[in-house]
Amino acid sequence: MTSTFPNISISTERLVLRPLDEDDVPALAEMMNDEQVVAWTSVPHPYTEADARHWITRLAPGERTGGHGIVLAVTEFLTQRLVGLVHLKNTDWRVRSSELAYVIAPWARGEGYASEAALAIAQWLFHDQEFERLELRTAADNTASQQVAQKIGCISEGVLRNAWIARARTEDGGWARVRTDVIVWSLLPEDLAGVGEQLADASGFTSYSDWN
């Protein structure tokens, strides 16, 4: 029997993680066309509003109903502006393990939003869903994503050699496919001890979660 995550929202002091809706189409399309997103993810490029609508109305809901994971929009609490996405995927319900991916809009970077959102969904996954492992995979040269993993307490477990295809700008302004190593990170429930307080000290936010 396939298990599924509930259709939930998670709140922190600065953010609300909630299901995507069709009002997010323009902001999602803009975010997914950012150069850093294109470089380190496998999203179509150019990413159109039709792509965004298909993701919001079909693919993201299918992740949850199919038992594969859950996709949540990350929005600012005060402005309700879309600042990113978090995605639990490749969920193994027998092992109680899932993999986390995240994207942050270029204008919202440097605010600690990625770490805050990742920590919130990790706390929910461990405390509410009683999972035992969260995994992250980062391209070897994607230092920003690696810093997020470290900030929320992840442990580096090793390198998958030549395991991902990233994209790099060419001299003529196009994109070329480049193979890269992948670093595997893991987070266990006991790794979260003290992480919220450390992030609060570093970023100026209070870490807590409230889900419904």
mmCIF file of C-alpha atoms in Angstrom, residues 63-183:
data_model
loop_
_atom_site.group_PDB
_atom_site.id
_atom_site.type_symbol
_atom_site.label_atom_id
_atom_site.label_comp_id
_atom_site.label_asym_id
_atom_site.label_seq_id
_atom_site.Cartn_x
_atom_site.Cartn_y
_atom_site.Cartn_z
ATOM 1 C CA GLU A 63 4.330 13.734 -6.494
ATOM 2 C CA ARG A 64 2.164 13.766 -3.377
ATOM 3 C CA THR A 65 -0.763 11.612 -4.497
ATOM 4 C CA GLY A 66 1.606 9.050 -6.006
ATOM 5 C CA GLY A 67 3.478 8.719 -2.715
ATOM 6 C CA HIS A 68 6.760 9.957 -4.191
ATOM 7 C CA GLY A 69 7.110 13.074 -2.022
ATOM 8 C CA ILE A 70 5.703 16.581 -1.727
ATOM 9 C CA VAL A 71 6.364 19.971 -3.368
ATOM 10 C CA LEU A 72 5.826 23.192 -1.420
ATOM 11 C CA ALA A 73 6.088 26.817 -2.428
ATOM 12 C CA VAL A 74 8.278 28.901 -0.119
ATOM 13 C CA THR A 75 6.751 32.343 0.398
ATOM 14 C CA GLU A 76 7.556 35.356 2.557
ATOM 15 C CA PHE A 77 5.179 35.578 5.499
ATOM 16 C CA LEU A 78 4.736 39.351 5.246
ATOM 17 C CA THR A 79 4.599 39.866 1.465
ATOM 18 C CA GLN A 80 3.366 36.397 0.377
ATOM 19 C CA ARG A 81 5.888 36.649 -2.453
ATOM 20 C CA LEU A 82 7.241 33.380 -3.864
ATOM 21 C CA VAL A 83 10.888 33.039 -2.837
ATOM 22 C CA GLY A 84 11.504 29.406 -3.723
ATOM 23 C CA LEU A 85 10.494 25.760 -3.684
ATOM 24 C CA VAL A 86 11.242 22.776 -1.484
ATOM 25 C CA HIS A 87 10.723 19.286 -2.851
ATOM 26 C CA LEU A 88 10.778 15.996 -0.969
ATOM 27 C CA LYS A 89 11.262 13.248 -3.558
ATOM 28 C CA ASN A 90 12.308 9.615 -4.006
ATOM 29 C CA THR A 91 10.533 8.829 -0.745
ATOM 30 C CA ASP A 92 10.980 5.321 0.671
ATOM 31 C CA TRP A 93 8.121 4.657 3.068
ATOM 32 C CA ARG A 94 9.519 1.366 4.351
ATOM 33 C CA VAL A 95 12.902 2.863 5.231
ATOM 34 C CA ARG A 96 11.257 6.189 6.243
ATOM 35 C CA SER A 97 13.663 8.178 4.108
ATOM 36 C CA SER A 98 13.281 10.985 1.582
ATOM 37 C CA GLU A 99 15.474 13.257 -0.529
ATOM 38 C CA LEU A 100 15.300 17.057 -0.329
ATOM 39 C CA ALA A 101 15.814 19.485 -3.203
ATOM 40 C CA TYR A 102 15.343 23.259 -3.088
ATOM 41 C CA VAL A 103 15.426 26.322 -5.319
ATOM 42 C CA ILE A 104 15.591 29.954 -4.193
ATOM 43 C CA ALA A 105 14.766 32.931 -6.409
ATOM 44 C CA PRO A 106 17.789 35.114 -7.244
ATOM 45 C CA TRP A 107 16.381 38.220 -5.557
ATOM 46 C CA ALA A 108 15.852 36.300 -2.294
ATOM 47 C CA ARG A 109 19.316 34.781 -1.963
ATOM 48 C CA GLY A 110 21.577 35.776 0.900
ATOM 49 C CA GLU A 111 18.683 36.046 3.370
ATOM 50 C CA GLY A 112 18.962 32.539 4.830
ATOM 51 C CA TYR A 113 15.653 31.496 3.281
ATOM 52 C CA ALA A 114 16.969 28.207 1.866
ATOM 53 C CA SER A 115 18.307 27.087 5.246
ATOM 54 C CA GLU A 116 15.172 28.225 7.063
ATOM 55 C CA ALA A 117 12.868 26.393 4.654
ATOM 56 C CA ALA A 118 15.022 23.249 4.589
ATOM 57 C CA LEU A 119 15.177 23.143 8.383
ATOM 58 C CA ALA A 120 11.413 23.625 8.677
ATOM 59 C CA ILE A 121 10.586 20.748 6.356
ATOM 60 C CA ALA A 122 13.218 18.535 8.014
ATOM 61 C CA GLN A 123 11.696 19.200 11.441
ATOM 62 C CA TRP A 124 8.241 18.393 10.096
ATOM 63 C CA LEU A 125 9.466 15.240 8.356
ATOM 64 C CA PHE A 126 11.188 13.899 11.471
ATOM 65 C CA HIS A 127 8.811 15.055 14.204
ATOM 66 C CA ASP A 128 5.412 14.820 12.535
ATOM 67 C CA GLN A 129 5.952 12.117 9.918
ATOM 68 C CA GLU A 130 8.404 10.090 12.040
ATOM 69 C CA PHE A 131 10.963 9.702 9.259
ATOM 70 C CA GLU A 132 14.492 8.561 10.082
ATOM 71 C CA ARG A 133 16.615 9.959 7.256
ATOM 72 C CA LEU A 134 16.721 12.956 4.930
ATOM 73 C CA GLU A 135 19.142 12.951 2.010
ATOM 74 C CA LEU A 136 20.470 15.808 -0.102
ATOM 75 C CA ARG A 137 22.548 15.609 -3.263
ATOM 76 C CA THR A 138 24.573 18.581 -4.469
ATOM 77 C CA ALA A 139 26.708 19.009 -7.562
ATOM 78 C CA ALA A 140 30.395 19.181 -6.667
ATOM 79 C CA ASP A 141 30.739 22.843 -7.717
ATOM 80 C CA ASN A 142 27.409 24.033 -6.301
ATOM 81 C CA THR A 143 28.888 25.569 -3.166
ATOM 82 C CA ALA A 144 25.748 27.550 -2.277
ATOM 83 C CA SER A 145 23.692 24.370 -2.004
ATOM 84 C CA GLN A 146 26.455 22.680 -0.028
ATOM 85 C CA GLN A 147 26.441 25.553 2.473
ATOM 86 C CA VAL A 148 22.707 25.053 3.037
ATOM 87 C CA ALA A 149 23.287 21.357 3.725
ATOM 88 C CA GLN A 150 26.011 22.190 6.248
ATOM 89 C CA LYS A 151 23.963 24.903 7.969
ATOM 90 C CA ILE A 152 21.074 22.552 8.747
ATOM 91 C CA GLY A 153 23.422 19.932 10.186
ATOM 92 C CA CYS A 154 23.859 17.508 7.290
ATOM 93 C CA ILE A 155 26.789 15.117 7.223
ATOM 94 C CA SER A 156 28.701 14.508 3.995
ATOM 95 C CA GLU A 157 28.659 10.781 3.239
ATOM 96 C CA GLY A 158 30.700 10.625 0.048
ATOM 97 C CA VAL A 159 30.916 11.403 -3.641
ATOM 98 C CA LEU A 160 29.056 9.841 -6.544
ATOM 99 C CA ARG A 161 31.545 10.215 -9.388
ATOM 100 C CA ASN A 162 30.342 11.593 -12.717
ATOM 101 C CA ALA A 163 26.744 11.158 -11.559
ATOM 102 C CA TRP A 164 25.023 14.363 -12.727
ATOM 103 C CA ILE A 165 24.730 16.501 -15.829
ATOM 104 C CA ALA A 166 24.898 20.228 -15.133
ATOM 105 C CA ARG A 167 24.844 23.071 -17.641
ATOM 106 C CA ALA A 168 27.479 25.726 -18.298
ATOM 107 C CA ARG A 169 27.455 28.881 -20.388
ATOM 108 C CA THR A 170 29.267 28.736 -23.718
ATOM 109 C CA GLU A 171 31.157 31.572 -25.377
ATOM 110 C CA ASP A 172 28.241 32.270 -27.703
ATOM 111 C CA GLY A 173 25.822 32.632 -24.759
ATOM 112 C CA GLY A 174 24.238 29.217 -25.092
ATOM 113 C CA TRP A 175 24.298 26.294 -22.688
ATOM 114 C CA ALA A 176 26.444 23.169 -22.808
ATOM 115 C CA ARG A 177 25.931 19.948 -20.866
ATOM 116 C CA VAL A 178 28.783 19.104 -18.484
ATOM 117 C CA ARG A 179 29.156 16.004 -16.337
ATOM 118 C CA THR A 180 29.914 16.505 -12.657
ATOM 119 C CA ASP A 181 30.383 14.607 -9.424
ATOM 120 C CA VAL A 182 27.638 14.652 -6.791
ATOM 121 C CA ILE A 183 28.134 14.974 -3.034
#
